[in-house]
CSV table of C-alpha atoms in Angstrom, one decimal:
chain,number,residue,atom,x,y,z
A,1,MET,CA,-143.5,22.3,77.7
A,2,THR,CA,-142.5,22.3,74.1
A,3,GLY,CA,-141.7,18.9,72.5
A,4,ARG,CA,-138.4,18.4,70.9
A,5,THR,CA,-138.4,17.9,67.1
A,6,GLU,CA,-136.0,15.3,65.8
A,7,PRO,CA,-133.6,16.7,63.2
A,8,PRO,CA,-133.9,15.3,59.7
A,9,PRO,CA,-131.5,12.5,58.8
A,10,ALA,CA,-128.4,13.5,57.0
A,11,LEU,CA,-127.9,12.4,53.4
A,12,GLY,CA,-124.5,11.5,52.1
A,13,LEU,CA,-121.7,9.0,52.5
A,14,ARG,CA,-119.7,10.7,55.2
A,15,PRO,CA,-122.4,11.1,57.9
A,16,ASN,CA,-123.6,7.5,57.2
A,17,ILE,CA,-120.3,5.8,56.7
A,18,ALA,CA,-120.7,3.3,59.6
A,19,GLN,CA,-124.0,2.0,58.4
A,20,PHE,CA,-122.9,2.1,54.7
A,21,ALA,CA,-119.8,0.0,55.5
A,22,LEU,CA,-121.9,-2.5,57.5
A,23,LEU,CA,-124.3,-2.9,54.5
A,24,VAL,CA,-121.3,-3.4,52.2
A,25,ALA,CA,-120.2,-6.3,54.5
A,26,VAL,CA,-123.7,-7.7,54.7
A,27,ASN,CA,-124.0,-7.7,50.9
A,28,GLY,CA,-120.7,-9.5,50.7
A,29,LEU,CA,-122.3,-12.3,52.7
A,30,VAL,CA,-125.3,-12.2,50.4
A,31,GLY,CA,-123.0,-12.7,47.4
A,32,GLY,CA,-121.2,-15.5,49.2
A,33,MET,CA,-124.4,-17.4,49.4
A,34,LEU,CA,-124.6,-17.3,45.6
A,35,GLY,CA,-120.9,-18.1,45.1
A,36,GLN,CA,-121.1,-21.4,47.0
A,37,GLU,CA,-122.9,-22.8,44.0
A,38,ARG,CA,-121.0,-21.3,41.1
A,39,THR,CA,-118.3,-24.0,40.7
A,40,VAL,CA,-119.9,-27.0,42.4
A,41,LEU,CA,-123.5,-27.2,41.4
A,42,PRO,CA,-123.1,-27.5,37.6
A,43,LEU,CA,-120.7,-30.5,38.3
A,44,LEU,CA,-123.2,-32.0,40.8
A,45,ALA,CA,-125.8,-32.0,38.1
A,46,THR,CA,-123.6,-34.0,35.7
A,47,ASP,CA,-121.4,-36.1,37.9
A,48,VAL,CA,-123.7,-36.9,40.9
A,49,PHE,CA,-127.2,-36.7,39.5
A,50,GLY,CA,-126.2,-37.9,35.9
A,51,LEU,CA,-128.2,-35.2,34.0
A,52,ALA,CA,-127.1,-35.5,30.4
A,53,SER,CA,-129.4,-32.8,29.0
A,54,TYR,CA,-128.2,-29.2,29.4
A,55,THR,CA,-131.8,-28.0,29.7
A,56,ALA,CA,-132.5,-30.4,32.6
A,57,ALA,CA,-129.2,-29.6,34.3
A,58,LEU,CA,-129.9,-25.8,34.2
A,59,THR,CA,-133.3,-26.2,35.8
A,60,TYR,CA,-131.8,-25.0,39.1
A,61,ILE,CA,-130.8,-21.6,37.5
A,62,LEU,CA,-134.3,-21.3,35.9
A,63,ALA,CA,-135.9,-21.9,39.3
A,64,PHE,CA,-133.5,-19.5,41.0
A,65,GLY,CA,-134.0,-16.7,38.4
A,66,ILE,CA,-137.8,-16.9,38.5
A,67,ALA,CA,-137.9,-16.9,42.3
A,68,LYS,CA,-135.4,-14.1,42.6
A,69,ALA,CA,-137.1,-11.9,40.0
A,70,LEU,CA,-140.6,-12.2,41.5
A,71,THR,CA,-139.2,-11.6,45.0
A,72,ASN,CA,-137.3,-8.5,43.8
A,73,TYR,CA,-140.6,-7.0,42.9
A,74,VAL,CA,-142.2,-7.9,46.2
A,75,ALA,CA,-139.1,-6.7,48.1
A,76,GLY,CA,-139.4,-3.2,46.7
A,77,ALA,CA,-143.1,-2.9,47.6
A,78,TRP,CA,-142.6,-4.4,51.1
A,79,SER,CA,-139.7,-2.2,51.9
A,80,GLU,CA,-141.9,0.8,51.3
A,81,ARG,CA,-144.8,-0.6,53.4
A,82,TYR,CA,-142.9,-2.3,56.3
A,83,GLY,CA,-139.5,-0.8,56.2
A,84,ARG,CA,-136.1,-2.0,54.8
A,85,LYS,CA,-134.8,-3.9,57.8
A,86,PRO,CA,-137.6,-6.4,58.3
A,87,VAL,CA,-137.3,-7.4,54.7
A,88,LEU,CA,-133.6,-7.9,55.0
A,89,VAL,CA,-133.9,-10.0,58.1
A,90,ALA,CA,-136.7,-12.1,56.5
A,91,GLY,CA,-134.3,-12.8,53.6
A,92,TRP,CA,-131.6,-14.2,55.8
A,93,LEU,CA,-134.1,-16.4,57.7
A,94,ILE,CA,-135.0,-18.0,54.4
A,95,ALA,CA,-131.4,-18.5,53.4
A,96,ILE,CA,-130.5,-20.7,56.4
A,97,PRO,CA,-132.0,-24.0,55.0
A,98,VAL,CA,-130.3,-23.6,51.5
A,99,PRO,CA,-126.9,-25.1,52.2
A,100,LEU,CA,-128.4,-27.8,54.4
A,101,LEU,CA,-130.7,-28.9,51.5
A,102,LEU,CA,-127.7,-28.9,49.0
A,103,ILE,CA,-125.7,-31.1,51.4
A,104,TRP,CA,-128.5,-33.6,52.0
A,105,ALA,CA,-130.4,-33.6,48.6
A,106,PRO,CA,-130.8,-37.2,47.4
A,107,HIS,CA,-132.8,-36.1,44.4
A,108,TRP,CA,-132.3,-33.3,41.8
A,109,TRP,CA,-135.7,-31.8,42.5
A,110,ILE,CA,-134.6,-31.0,46.1
A,111,VAL,CA,-131.6,-29.1,44.6
A,112,VAL,CA,-134.1,-27.1,42.5
A,113,ALA,CA,-136.2,-26.5,45.5
A,114,ALA,CA,-133.2,-25.2,47.4
A,115,ASN,CA,-132.6,-22.8,44.6
A,116,VAL,CA,-136.1,-21.5,44.8
A,117,LEU,CA,-135.4,-20.6,48.5
A,118,LEU,CA,-132.0,-19.1,47.5
A,119,GLY,CA,-133.7,-17.0,44.9
A,120,ILE,CA,-136.3,-15.7,47.4
A,121,SER,CA,-133.6,-15.0,49.9
A,122,GLN,CA,-131.4,-13.2,47.4
A,123,GLY,CA,-134.3,-11.1,46.1
A,124,LEU,CA,-135.1,-9.9,49.7
A,125,THR,CA,-131.6,-9.4,50.9
A,126,TRP,CA,-129.8,-8.0,47.8
A,127,SER,CA,-132.7,-5.7,46.8
A,128,THR,CA,-132.9,-4.3,50.3
A,129,THR,CA,-129.2,-3.6,50.6
A,130,VAL,CA,-129.4,-1.7,47.3
A,131,ILE,CA,-132.4,0.3,48.4
A,132,MET,CA,-130.8,1.1,51.8
A,133,LYS,CA,-127.6,2.4,50.2
A,134,ILE,CA,-129.5,4.6,47.8
A,135,ASP,CA,-131.4,5.9,50.8
A,136,LEU,CA,-128.3,6.8,52.7
A,137,VAL,CA,-126.1,8.5,50.2
A,138,GLY,CA,-128.5,10.8,48.4
A,139,PRO,CA,-128.3,11.8,44.7
A,140,GLU,CA,-124.7,12.9,44.2
A,141,ARG,CA,-122.8,9.8,45.1
A,142,ARG,CA,-125.3,7.2,44.0
A,143,GLY,CA,-123.2,5.5,41.3
A,144,MET,CA,-120.2,5.1,43.7
A,145,ALA,CA,-122.4,3.7,46.4
A,146,LEU,CA,-124.0,1.1,44.1
A,147,GLY,CA,-120.5,0.3,42.8
A,148,PHE,CA,-119.4,-0.6,46.3
A,149,ASN,CA,-122.6,-2.5,47.0
A,150,GLU,CA,-122.3,-4.7,43.8
A,151,SER,CA,-118.6,-5.0,44.2
A,152,SER,CA,-118.8,-6.5,47.6
A,153,GLY,CA,-121.4,-9.0,46.5
A,154,TYR,CA,-119.6,-10.1,43.4
A,155,LEU,CA,-116.2,-10.2,44.9
A,156,ALA,CA,-117.7,-12.6,47.5
A,157,VAL,CA,-119.3,-14.6,44.6
A,158,ALA,CA,-115.8,-14.9,43.0
A,159,GLY,CA,-113.9,-15.7,46.2
A,160,THR,CA,-116.4,-18.3,47.4
A,161,ALA,CA,-116.5,-19.9,43.9
A,162,LEU,CA,-112.7,-20.2,44.0
A,163,LEU,CA,-112.7,-21.5,47.6
A,164,THR,CA,-115.4,-24.0,47.0
A,165,GLY,CA,-113.7,-25.2,43.8
A,166,TYR,CA,-110.5,-25.8,45.8
A,167,ILE,CA,-112.4,-27.6,48.6
A,168,ALA,CA,-114.3,-29.7,46.1
A,169,ALA,CA,-111.1,-30.8,44.4
A,170,ASN,CA,-109.6,-31.9,47.7
A,171,SER,CA,-112.7,-33.1,49.7
A,172,GLY,CA,-115.4,-33.9,47.2
A,173,LEU,CA,-118.5,-32.1,45.9
A,174,ARG,CA,-120.4,-32.6,49.1
A,175,PRO,CA,-120.8,-31.7,52.0
A,176,GLU,CA,-117.7,-29.5,52.7
A,177,PRO,CA,-118.1,-26.8,50.0
A,178,PHE,CA,-121.6,-25.9,51.3
A,179,LEU,CA,-120.6,-25.5,55.0
A,180,ILE,CA,-119.3,-22.1,54.0
A,181,GLY,CA,-122.8,-21.1,52.9
A,182,LEU,CA,-124.1,-22.1,56.3
A,183,ALA,CA,-121.6,-19.9,58.1
A,184,TYR,CA,-122.5,-17.0,55.8
A,185,ALA,CA,-126.2,-17.3,56.5
A,186,ALA,CA,-125.7,-17.4,60.3
A,187,LEU,CA,-123.4,-14.3,60.2
A,188,GLY,CA,-125.6,-12.4,57.8
A,189,LEU,CA,-128.7,-13.0,60.0
A,190,GLY,CA,-126.8,-11.9,63.1
A,191,LEU,CA,-125.5,-8.7,61.6
A,192,SER,CA,-128.8,-7.7,60.0
A,193,THR,CA,-130.8,-8.3,63.2
A,194,LEU,CA,-128.4,-6.7,65.7
A,195,ALA,CA,-126.5,-4.0,63.9
A,196,VAL,CA,-128.3,-2.8,60.7
A,197,ARG,CA,-130.6,0.2,61.2
A,198,GLU,CA,-133.7,1.3,59.3
A,199,THR,CA,-133.1,3.8,56.4
A,200,ARG,CA,-136.6,4.5,55.1
A,201,HIS,CA,-136.7,7.8,56.9
A,202,HIS,CA,-133.7,8.9,54.7
A,203,ALA,CA,-135.8,8.4,51.6
A,204,ASP,CA,-138.7,10.3,53.2
A,205,HIS,CA,-136.5,13.2,53.9
A,206,GLU,CA,-135.1,13.3,50.4
A,207,ALA,CA,-138.6,13.2,49.0
A,208,SER,CA,-139.5,16.2,51.2
A,209,LEU,CA,-136.7,18.2,49.5
A,210,LEU,CA,-138.1,17.7,46.0
A,211,PRO,CA,-141.2,19.2,44.4
A,212,ASP,CA,-144.4,17.4,45.3
A,213,GLU,CA,-145.2,14.5,42.9
A,214,ARG,CA,-148.5,12.6,42.3
A,215,GLU,CA,-148.3,9.2,44.0
A,216,LEU,CA,-148.0,6.5,41.3
A,217,THR,CA,-150.0,3.3,41.6
A,218,PRO,CA,-148.1,0.0,41.5
A,219,ARG,CA,-149.3,-0.6,37.9
A,220,GLU,CA,-148.1,2.9,36.9
A,221,VAL,CA,-144.6,2.2,38.4
A,222,PHE,CA,-144.5,-1.1,36.6
A,223,ALA,CA,-145.4,0.5,33.3
A,224,GLN,CA,-143.0,3.4,33.6
A,225,THR,CA,-140.1,1.1,34.5
A,226,SER,CA,-140.8,-1.6,32.0
A,227,LEU,CA,-142.0,0.2,28.9
A,228,ARG,CA,-142.9,3.8,28.9
A,229,GLU,CA,-140.0,5.8,30.4
A,230,PRO,CA,-137.1,5.6,27.9
A,231,ALA,CA,-134.2,5.4,30.4
A,232,LEU,CA,-136.0,3.1,32.8
A,233,SER,CA,-137.2,0.7,30.1
A,234,SER,CA,-133.7,0.7,28.4
A,235,ALA,CA,-132.1,-0.1,31.8
A,236,SER,CA,-134.6,-3.0,32.3
A,237,GLN,CA,-133.9,-4.7,29.0
A,238,ALA,CA,-130.1,-4.3,29.4
A,239,GLY,CA,-130.3,-5.7,32.9
A,240,LEU,CA,-132.2,-8.7,31.7
A,241,VAL,CA,-129.6,-9.4,28.9
A,242,ASN,CA,-126.7,-8.8,31.3
A,243,ASN,CA,-128.1,-11.5,33.7
A,244,LEU,CA,-128.9,-13.8,30.7
A,245,ASN,CA,-125.1,-13.7,30.2
A,246,ASP,CA,-124.5,-14.5,33.9
A,247,GLY,CA,-126.9,-17.4,33.7
A,248,LEU,CA,-125.0,-18.7,30.7
A,249,ALA,CA,-121.7,-18.3,32.6
A,250,TRP,CA,-123.0,-20.0,35.7
A,251,GLY,CA,-124.5,-23.0,34.0
A,252,LEU,CA,-122.4,-23.7,31.0
A,253,PHE,CA,-118.9,-22.3,31.5
A,254,PRO,CA,-117.8,-25.1,34.1
A,255,VAL,CA,-119.1,-27.8,31.7
A,256,LEU,CA,-117.3,-26.2,28.7
A,257,PHE,CA,-114.0,-25.9,30.6
A,258,THR,CA,-114.0,-29.4,32.1
A,259,ALA,CA,-115.1,-31.0,28.8
A,260,ALA,CA,-112.0,-29.3,27.2
A,261,GLY,CA,-109.8,-31.2,29.7
A,262,LEU,CA,-109.2,-28.6,32.3
A,263,THR,CA,-108.9,-29.7,36.0
A,264,LEU,CA,-111.5,-28.8,38.6
A,265,THR,CA,-109.0,-26.4,40.1
A,266,GLN,CA,-108.4,-24.7,36.8
A,267,THR,CA,-112.2,-24.5,36.2
A,268,GLY,CA,-112.7,-23.0,39.6
A,269,VAL,CA,-110.1,-20.3,38.7
A,270,LEU,CA,-111.8,-19.5,35.4
A,271,VAL,CA,-115.2,-19.4,37.0
A,272,ALA,CA,-113.9,-17.0,39.6
A,273,ILE,CA,-112.1,-14.6,37.2
A,274,TYR,CA,-115.3,-13.2,35.7
A,275,PRO,CA,-117.1,-12.2,38.9
A,276,ALA,CA,-113.7,-11.2,40.5
A,277,VAL,CA,-113.0,-8.6,37.8
A,278,TRP,CA,-116.7,-7.7,37.8
A,279,GLY,CA,-116.5,-7.1,41.5
A,280,ILE,CA,-113.2,-5.1,41.6
A,281,GLY,CA,-114.2,-3.1,38.5
A,282,GLN,CA,-117.4,-1.8,40.1
A,283,LEU,CA,-115.3,0.0,42.7
A,284,VAL,CA,-114.2,2.2,39.8
A,285,THR,CA,-117.1,2.2,37.3
A,286,GLY,CA,-119.8,3.2,39.8
A,287,GLY,CA,-117.9,6.4,40.7
A,288,LEU,CA,-117.0,7.0,37.1
A,289,SER,CA,-120.6,7.0,36.1
A,290,ASP,CA,-121.1,9.9,38.6
A,291,HIS,CA,-118.5,11.9,36.7
A,292,TRP,CA,-118.9,10.7,33.1
A,293,GLY,CA,-122.6,9.9,33.0
A,294,ARG,CA,-124.4,6.6,32.7
A,295,LYS,CA,-125.5,6.1,29.1
A,296,HIS,CA,-122.2,5.7,27.2
A,297,LEU,CA,-120.7,3.5,30.0
A,298,ILE,CA,-123.7,1.1,29.7
A,299,THR,CA,-123.5,1.0,25.9
A,300,ALA,CA,-119.8,0.3,25.9
A,301,GLY,CA,-120.1,-2.3,28.6
A,302,MET,CA,-122.7,-4.3,26.7
A,303,LEU,CA,-120.6,-4.3,23.6
A,304,ILE,CA,-117.5,-5.4,25.5
A,305,GLN,CA,-119.5,-8.3,27.0
A,306,ALA,CA,-120.6,-9.3,23.5
A,307,ILE,CA,-117.0,-9.4,22.2
A,308,ALA,CA,-115.8,-11.4,25.3
A,309,LEU,CA,-118.6,-14.0,24.8
A,310,ALA,CA,-117.6,-14.4,21.2
A,311,ALA,CA,-114.0,-14.9,22.3
A,312,ILE,CA,-115.0,-17.6,24.8
A,313,ALA,CA,-117.0,-19.4,22.1
A,314,THR,CA,-114.0,-19.3,19.8
A,315,LEU,CA,-111.0,-20.1,22.1
A,316,GLY,CA,-110.0,-23.4,23.7
A,317,SER,CA,-107.1,-22.8,26.1
A,318,PHE,CA,-106.8,-21.8,29.8
A,319,GLY,CA,-104.9,-18.6,29.0
A,320,GLY,CA,-107.3,-17.4,26.3
A,321,TRP,CA,-110.4,-18.2,28.3
A,322,ALA,CA,-108.8,-16.3,31.3
A,323,LEU,CA,-108.4,-13.2,29.3
A,324,ALA,CA,-111.9,-13.4,27.8
A,325,ALA,CA,-113.4,-14.0,31.2
A,326,ALA,CA,-111.6,-10.9,32.5
A,327,ALA,CA,-113.0,-8.9,29.6
A,328,LEU,CA,-116.5,-10.2,30.3
A,329,GLY,CA,-116.0,-9.0,33.9
A,330,ILE,CA,-114.9,-5.6,32.8
A,331,GLY,CA,-117.9,-5.2,30.5
A,332,THR,CA,-120.3,-6.3,33.3
A,333,ALA,CA,-118.7,-4.0,35.8
A,334,MET,CA,-119.3,-1.0,33.5
A,335,VAL,CA,-123.0,-1.9,33.3
A,336,TYR,CA,-124.1,-3.4,36.6
A,337,PRO,CA,-124.0,-0.5,39.1
A,338,THR,CA,-124.7,2.0,36.4
A,339,LEU,CA,-128.0,0.5,35.5
A,340,LEU,CA,-129.1,0.7,39.1
A,341,ALA,CA,-127.9,4.3,39.3
A,342,VAL,CA,-130.1,5.1,36.3
A,343,VAL,CA,-133.1,3.9,38.2
A,344,GLY,CA,-132.1,5.9,41.2
A,345,ASP,CA,-131.6,9.0,39.0
A,346,VAL,CA,-135.0,8.9,37.3
A,347,ALA,CA,-137.4,7.4,39.8
A,348,HIS,CA,-138.8,9.8,42.5
A,349,PRO,CA,-137.9,8.9,46.1
A,350,ALA,CA,-141.6,8.4,46.7
A,351,TRP,CA,-141.7,5.4,44.4
A,352,ARG,CA,-138.0,4.6,43.9
A,353,ALA,CA,-138.0,1.4,46.0
A,354,ARG,CA,-140.8,0.0,43.8
A,355,ALA,CA,-139.0,1.0,40.7
A,356,VAL,CA,-135.9,-0.7,41.9
A,357,GLY,CA,-138.0,-3.8,42.5
A,358,VAL,CA,-139.5,-3.7,39.0
A,359,TYR,CA,-136.0,-3.2,37.4
A,360,ARG,CA,-134.6,-6.1,39.4
A,361,LEU,CA,-137.6,-8.2,38.4
A,362,TRP,CA,-136.7,-7.8,34.8
A,363,ARG,CA,-132.9,-8.0,35.4
A,364,ASP,CA,-133.1,-11.3,37.3
A,365,LEU,CA,-135.5,-12.8,34.9
A,366,GLY,CA,-132.4,-12.9,32.8
A,367,PHE,CA,-131.2,-15.8,34.9
A,368,ALA,CA,-134.3,-17.8,34.0
A,369,VAL,CA,-134.2,-16.7,30.3
A,370,GLY,CA,-130.5,-17.5,30.1
A,371,ALA,CA,-131.0,-21.0,31.7
A,372,LEU,CA,-133.8,-21.9,29.4
A,373,LEU,CA,-132.5,-20.3,26.2
A,374,THR,CA,-128.9,-21.5,26.5
A,375,GLY,CA,-130.0,-25.0,27.6
A,376,VAL,CA,-132.2,-25.4,24.6
A,377,LEU,CA,-129.6,-24.0,22.3
A,378,ALA,CA,-126.8,-26.1,23.7
A,379,ASP,CA,-128.9,-29.3,23.4
A,380,ALA,CA,-129.7,-28.4,19.8
A,381,TRP,CA,-126.4,-27.2,18.5
A,382,GLY,CA,-123.8,-27.4,21.3
A,383,ILE,CA,-122.4,-25.0,23.9
A,384,ARG,CA,-120.2,-22.9,21.6
A,385,PRO,CA,-123.0,-22.0,19.1
A,386,ALA,CA,-125.2,-21.2,22.1
A,387,ILE,CA,-122.6,-18.7,23.4
A,388,TRP,CA,-122.3,-17.1,19.9
A,389,ILE,CA,-126.1,-16.5,19.8
A,390,VAL,CA,-126.0,-14.9,23.3
A,391,ALA,CA,-123.1,-12.7,22.2
A,392,ALA,CA,-125.3,-11.4,19.3
A,393,ILE,CA,-128.2,-10.7,21.7
A,394,THR,CA,-125.9,-8.8,24.0
A,395,ALA,CA,-124.6,-6.6,21.2
A,396,ALA,CA,-128.2,-5.8,20.1
A,397,SER,CA,-129.0,-4.8,23.7
A,398,GLY,CA,-126.1,-2.4,23.8
A,399,LEU,CA,-127.2,-0.7,20.6
A,400,LEU,CA,-130.7,-0.4,21.9
A,401,VAL,CA,-129.4,1.5,24.9
A,402,ALA,CA,-127.4,3.8,22.6
A,403,VAL,CA,-130.5,4.6,20.6
A,404,ARG,CA,-133.2,4.8,23.3
A,405,MET,CA,-131.7,5.9,26.6
A,406,TYR,CA,-131.0,9.5,27.4
A,407,GLU,CA,-128.3,10.7,29.9
A,408,THR,CA,-129.8,10.6,33.4
A,409,HIS,CA,-126.9,12.1,35.4
A,410,GLY,CA,-125.8,15.6,34.6
A,411,PRO,CA,-127.2,18.7,32.9
A,412,GLU,CA,-129.4,16.7,30.4
A,413,ARG,CA,-131.1,14.5,33.1
A,414,ARG,CA,-134.9,14.2,33.3
A,415,THR,CA,-137.1,12.9,36.0
A,416,ALA,CA,-139.9,10.4,35.1
A,417,ARG,CA,-143.4,11.6,35.8
């Protein structure tokens, strides 16, 4: 009797739409876990724990960024060794204690420890949803797929930041805002365990369709993504600077806005505008990068971010800040899914998950660099000069992309070897 051979998995959005949509929803819950902190935690640092130093107050972002960056690297390697789904489920298990610790924490170091757990959880869950969507859709719709992934996450960040700001204004900073995070964690764990399916075989099938490639060691993948390969290394530095900006926005924008006399509700709105525009914009920019190419979208997005940050450092009214926050979101939307698409374009499927992990290691180290740099600068010269300096760094990063990166999607694309 002849055994039956399983047909290879289909690549593309249409044949995988159910799992793709489920992963979009799961990543929305991942983003919501991050959004529960965006409005409330900077105010907990100053109003509840009495931290007067910006550097000390931003230690939770530093801890989060280092933990998430290192876990991103591990998540890429583990997803190749053990499969994508086990890594995703493990990330949700680690997320469950986070809102409980934030509710209970009598000391600031416990808040910092909770953010270490949050960083580990985000590194495992968000990295894996990215890798799984790249697996499913294949090479042609990669930018669009990543636009949807990042959009769902950051729309959830924005919506949850707005909701927790409203709850905090009416019920206090603790415990009510963090009960939302507990619900997100329970739902994310349930969906990931019961409904999400493994996608590694899709990547194996895509690799079988390409010319054979020498297997790269972990050290070689790290070197290619970090330094040697022009497009991958350009993407890594731009990703770091982009999340440096996000760390600045997360840690200092609420303090800047409330110090200027805005209410907690107004601050929550401003904090939400940036990730909301970022999230909605990615629904468009990811797909545009599939048609227009990656390089020029990234360069323009970094320069728009620099201009927006300079405007925030200059202005002082709710309306002006709202427009600048929207511009910051537009610039970030142009960059965020497109950088991931560059990694997917250039890295061979045989080592793509590890390359995504290395890229996300550098990108999310931006949170730690942003927390440390902006905290020190704000303590030394004030919040507005700190924002000006970060704006200059962002402009320099965009110019580096313009000089060093080649176009990775289209006739001129190359594949790293």
